[in-house]
PDB file of C-alpha atoms in Angstrom:
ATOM      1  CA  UNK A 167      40.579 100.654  40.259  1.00  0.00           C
ATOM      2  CA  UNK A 168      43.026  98.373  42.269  1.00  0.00           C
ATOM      3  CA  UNK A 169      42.749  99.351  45.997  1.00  0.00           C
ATOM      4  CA  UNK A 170      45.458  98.832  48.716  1.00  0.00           C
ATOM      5  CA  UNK A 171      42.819  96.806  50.926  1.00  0.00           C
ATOM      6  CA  UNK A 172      39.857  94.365  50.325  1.00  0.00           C
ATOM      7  CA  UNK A 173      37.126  93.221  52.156  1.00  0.00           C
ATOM      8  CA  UNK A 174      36.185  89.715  52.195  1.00  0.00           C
ATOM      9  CA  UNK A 175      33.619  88.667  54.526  1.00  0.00           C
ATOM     10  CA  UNK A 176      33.933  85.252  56.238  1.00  0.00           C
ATOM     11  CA  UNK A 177      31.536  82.496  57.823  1.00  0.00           C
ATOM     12  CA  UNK A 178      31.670  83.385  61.582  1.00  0.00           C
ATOM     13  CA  UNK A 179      30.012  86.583  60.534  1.00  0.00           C
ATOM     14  CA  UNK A 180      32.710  88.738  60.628  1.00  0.00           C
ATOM     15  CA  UNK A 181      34.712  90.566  58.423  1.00  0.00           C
ATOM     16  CA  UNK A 182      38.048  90.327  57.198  1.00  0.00           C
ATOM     17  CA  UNK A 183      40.536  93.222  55.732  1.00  0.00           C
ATOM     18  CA  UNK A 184      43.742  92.876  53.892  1.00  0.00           C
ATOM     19  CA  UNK A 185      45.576  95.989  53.637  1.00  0.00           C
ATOM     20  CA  UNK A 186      48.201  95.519  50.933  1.00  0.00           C
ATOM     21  CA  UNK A 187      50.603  98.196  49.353  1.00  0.00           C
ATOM     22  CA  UNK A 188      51.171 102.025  50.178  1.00  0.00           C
ATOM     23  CA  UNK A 189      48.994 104.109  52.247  1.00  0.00           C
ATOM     24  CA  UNK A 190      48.972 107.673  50.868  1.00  0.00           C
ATOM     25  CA  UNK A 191      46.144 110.590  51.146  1.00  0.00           C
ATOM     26  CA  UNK A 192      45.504 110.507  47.740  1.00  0.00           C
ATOM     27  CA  UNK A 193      45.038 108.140  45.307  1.00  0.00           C
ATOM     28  CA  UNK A 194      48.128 108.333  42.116  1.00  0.00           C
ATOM     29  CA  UNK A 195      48.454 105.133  40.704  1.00  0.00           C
ATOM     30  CA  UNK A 196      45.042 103.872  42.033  1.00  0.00           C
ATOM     31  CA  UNK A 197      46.725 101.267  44.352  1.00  0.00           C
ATOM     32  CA  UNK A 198      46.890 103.419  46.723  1.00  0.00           C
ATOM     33  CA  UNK A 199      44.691 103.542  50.393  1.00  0.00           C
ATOM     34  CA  UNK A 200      42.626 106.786  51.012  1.00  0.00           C
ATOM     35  CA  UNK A 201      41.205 107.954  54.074  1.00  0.00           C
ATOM     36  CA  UNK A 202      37.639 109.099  52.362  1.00  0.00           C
ATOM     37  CA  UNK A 203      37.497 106.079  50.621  1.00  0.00           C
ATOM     38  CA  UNK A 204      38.600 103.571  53.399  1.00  0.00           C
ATOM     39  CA  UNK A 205      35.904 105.027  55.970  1.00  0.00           C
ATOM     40  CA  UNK A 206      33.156 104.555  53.519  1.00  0.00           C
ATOM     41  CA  UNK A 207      33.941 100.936  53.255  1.00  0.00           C
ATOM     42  CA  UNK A 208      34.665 100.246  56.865  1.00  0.00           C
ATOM     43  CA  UNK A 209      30.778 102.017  57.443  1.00  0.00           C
ATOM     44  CA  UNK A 210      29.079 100.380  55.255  1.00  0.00           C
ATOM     45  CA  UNK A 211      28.970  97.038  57.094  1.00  0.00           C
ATOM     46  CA  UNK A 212      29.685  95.925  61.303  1.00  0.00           C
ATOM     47  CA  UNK A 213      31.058  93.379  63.304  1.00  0.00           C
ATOM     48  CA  UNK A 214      34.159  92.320  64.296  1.00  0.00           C
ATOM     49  CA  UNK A 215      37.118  92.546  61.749  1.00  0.00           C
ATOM     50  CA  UNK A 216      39.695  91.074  61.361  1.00  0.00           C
ATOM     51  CA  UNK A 217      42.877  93.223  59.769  1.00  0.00           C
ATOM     52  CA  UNK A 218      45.554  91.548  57.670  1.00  0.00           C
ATOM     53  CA  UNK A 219      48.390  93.831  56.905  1.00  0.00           C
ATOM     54  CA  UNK A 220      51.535  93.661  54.122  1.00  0.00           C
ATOM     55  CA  UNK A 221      52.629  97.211  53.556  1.00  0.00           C
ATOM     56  CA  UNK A 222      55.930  98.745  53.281  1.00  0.00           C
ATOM     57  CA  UNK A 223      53.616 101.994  54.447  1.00  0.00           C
ATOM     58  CA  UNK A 224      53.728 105.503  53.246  1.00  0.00           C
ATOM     59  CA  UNK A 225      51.661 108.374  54.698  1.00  0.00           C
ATOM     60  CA  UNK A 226      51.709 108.605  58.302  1.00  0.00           C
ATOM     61  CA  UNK A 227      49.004 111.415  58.062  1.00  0.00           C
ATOM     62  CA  UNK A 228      46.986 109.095  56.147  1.00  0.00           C
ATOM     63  CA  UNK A 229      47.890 105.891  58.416  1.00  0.00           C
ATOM     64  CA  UNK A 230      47.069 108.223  61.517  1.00  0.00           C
ATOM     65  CA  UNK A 231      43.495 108.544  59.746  1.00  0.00           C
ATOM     66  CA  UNK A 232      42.703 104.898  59.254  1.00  0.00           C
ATOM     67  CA  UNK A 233      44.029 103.948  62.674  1.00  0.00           C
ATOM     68  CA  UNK A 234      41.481 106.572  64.253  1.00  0.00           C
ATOM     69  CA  UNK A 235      38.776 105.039  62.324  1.00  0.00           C
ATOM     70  CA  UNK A 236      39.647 101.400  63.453  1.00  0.00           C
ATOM     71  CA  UNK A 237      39.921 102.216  66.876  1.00  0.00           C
ATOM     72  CA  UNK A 238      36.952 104.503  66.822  1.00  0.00           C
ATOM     73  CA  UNK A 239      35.018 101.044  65.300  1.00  0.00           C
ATOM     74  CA  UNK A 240      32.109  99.466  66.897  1.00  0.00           C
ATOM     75  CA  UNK A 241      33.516  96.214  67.244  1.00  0.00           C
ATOM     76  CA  UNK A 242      36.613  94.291  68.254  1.00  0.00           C
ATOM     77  CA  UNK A 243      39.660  94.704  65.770  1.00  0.00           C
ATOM     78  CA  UNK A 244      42.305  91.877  65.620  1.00  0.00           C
ATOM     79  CA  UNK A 245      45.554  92.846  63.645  1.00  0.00           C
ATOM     80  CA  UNK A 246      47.372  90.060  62.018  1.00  0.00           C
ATOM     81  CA  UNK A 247      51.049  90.941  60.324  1.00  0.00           C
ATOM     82  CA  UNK A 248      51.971  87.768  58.002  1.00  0.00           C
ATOM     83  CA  UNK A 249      54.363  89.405  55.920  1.00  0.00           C
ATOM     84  CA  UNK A 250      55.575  93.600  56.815  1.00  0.00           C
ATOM     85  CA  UNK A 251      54.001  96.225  58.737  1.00  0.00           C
ATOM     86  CA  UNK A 252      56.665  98.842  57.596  1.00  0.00           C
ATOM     87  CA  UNK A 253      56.437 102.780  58.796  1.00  0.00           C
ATOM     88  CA  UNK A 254      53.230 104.522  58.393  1.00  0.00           C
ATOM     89  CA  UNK A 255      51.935 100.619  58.371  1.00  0.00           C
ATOM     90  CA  UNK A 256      53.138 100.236  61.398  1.00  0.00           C
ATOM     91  CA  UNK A 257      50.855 103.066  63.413  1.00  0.00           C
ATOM     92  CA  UNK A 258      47.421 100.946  61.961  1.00  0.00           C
ATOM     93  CA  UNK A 259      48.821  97.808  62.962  1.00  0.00           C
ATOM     94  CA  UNK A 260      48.765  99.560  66.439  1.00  0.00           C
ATOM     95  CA  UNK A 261      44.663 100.093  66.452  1.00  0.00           C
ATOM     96  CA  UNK A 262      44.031  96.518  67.176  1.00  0.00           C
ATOM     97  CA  UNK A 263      42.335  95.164  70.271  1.00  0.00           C
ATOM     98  CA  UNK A 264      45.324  92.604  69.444  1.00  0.00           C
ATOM     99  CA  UNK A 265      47.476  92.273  67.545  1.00  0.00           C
ATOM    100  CA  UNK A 266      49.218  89.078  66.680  1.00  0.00           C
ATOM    101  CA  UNK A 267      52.637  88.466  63.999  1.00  0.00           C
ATOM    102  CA  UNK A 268      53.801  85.510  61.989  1.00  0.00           C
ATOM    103  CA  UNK A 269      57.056  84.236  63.703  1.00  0.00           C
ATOM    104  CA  UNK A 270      58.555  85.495  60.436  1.00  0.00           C
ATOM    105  CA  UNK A 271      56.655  88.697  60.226  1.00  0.00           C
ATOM    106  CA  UNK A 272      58.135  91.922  60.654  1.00  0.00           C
ATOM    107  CA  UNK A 273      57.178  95.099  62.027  1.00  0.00           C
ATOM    108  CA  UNK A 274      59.401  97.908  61.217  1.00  0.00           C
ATOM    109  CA  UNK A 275      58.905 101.668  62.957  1.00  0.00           C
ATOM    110  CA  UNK A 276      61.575 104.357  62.035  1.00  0.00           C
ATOM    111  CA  UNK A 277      62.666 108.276  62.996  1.00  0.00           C
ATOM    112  CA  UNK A 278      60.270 109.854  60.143  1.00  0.00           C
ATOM    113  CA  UNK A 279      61.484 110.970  57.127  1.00  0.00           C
ATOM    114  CA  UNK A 280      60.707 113.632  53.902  1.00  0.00           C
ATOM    115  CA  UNK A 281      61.611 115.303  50.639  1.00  0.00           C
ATOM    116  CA  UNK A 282      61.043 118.875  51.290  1.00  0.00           C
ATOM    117  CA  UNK A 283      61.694 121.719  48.800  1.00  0.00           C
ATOM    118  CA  UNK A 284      61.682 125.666  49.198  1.00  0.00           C
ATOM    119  CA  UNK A 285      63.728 128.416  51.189  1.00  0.00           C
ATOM    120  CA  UNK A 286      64.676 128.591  54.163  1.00  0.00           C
ATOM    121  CA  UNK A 287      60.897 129.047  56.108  1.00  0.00           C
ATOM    122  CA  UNK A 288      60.268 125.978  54.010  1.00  0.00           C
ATOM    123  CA  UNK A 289      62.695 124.060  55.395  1.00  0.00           C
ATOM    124  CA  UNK A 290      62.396 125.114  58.975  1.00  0.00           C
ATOM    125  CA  UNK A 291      58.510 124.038  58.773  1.00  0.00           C
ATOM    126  CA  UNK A 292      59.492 120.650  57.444  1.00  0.00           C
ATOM    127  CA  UNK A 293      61.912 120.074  60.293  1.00  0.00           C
ATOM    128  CA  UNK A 294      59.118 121.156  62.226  1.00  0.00           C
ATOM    129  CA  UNK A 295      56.640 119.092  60.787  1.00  0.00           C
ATOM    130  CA  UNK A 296      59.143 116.084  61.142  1.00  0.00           C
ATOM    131  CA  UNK A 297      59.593 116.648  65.283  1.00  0.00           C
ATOM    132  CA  UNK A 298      55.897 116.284  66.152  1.00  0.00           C
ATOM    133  CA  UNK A 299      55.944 113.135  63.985  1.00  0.00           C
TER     134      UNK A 299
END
């Protein structure tokens, strides 16, 4: 299965993280970040990382998972953008101790947005949903 991240481990000890593609809950295409699946990896090894991040982003339910985890982390987190840290992307690029950009990086952070289906209680819980955002 492809994953949206990879861990590569590098020769000062630490570890290195590239999160590419969309961040959802659940996994669809299998390219996908999950929560569950991103917190076993991140617990199955310490010291510092380093976090590498290309995403156009996705769920910010999911996002606001992984940046708990990070910043819940035994160890310093550096956050590198080299490419796009779009939307949901954006709120895990924020769990760094530091976070440093490419001079032709971008990070992009939006009013939030949905597709939302149903009557009219349906649609007054999305609105809802979409002010606490």
């Amino acid at each position: 299965m492809k994953r949206f991240w990879n861990w590569i481990r590098n020769e000062a000890g630490g570890r290195v993280l590239r999160l590419e593609g969309p961040i959802d809950e659940e996994s669809f295409w299998g390219d996908e970040v999950t929560p569950k699946a991103f917190r076993e990896e991140l617990e199955a090894d310490s010291g510092d990382i380093t976090v590498w991040i290309n995403s156009p982003g996705g769920n910010v339910f999911a996002a606001a998972e992984i940046y708990t985890m990070l910043r819940d982390y035994h160890g310093t987190v550096t956050v590198k953008i080299d490419a796009i840290a779009a939307s949901a992307a954006s709120v895990i690029a924020m769990a760094g101790n530091k976070v440093l950009m490419s001079p032709v990086a971008m990070l992009m952070i939006h009013d939030p947005s949905t597709i939302a289906m149903g009557n009219a209680r349906d649609m007054e819980k999305a609105i809802s949903t979409l002010n606490e955002v």
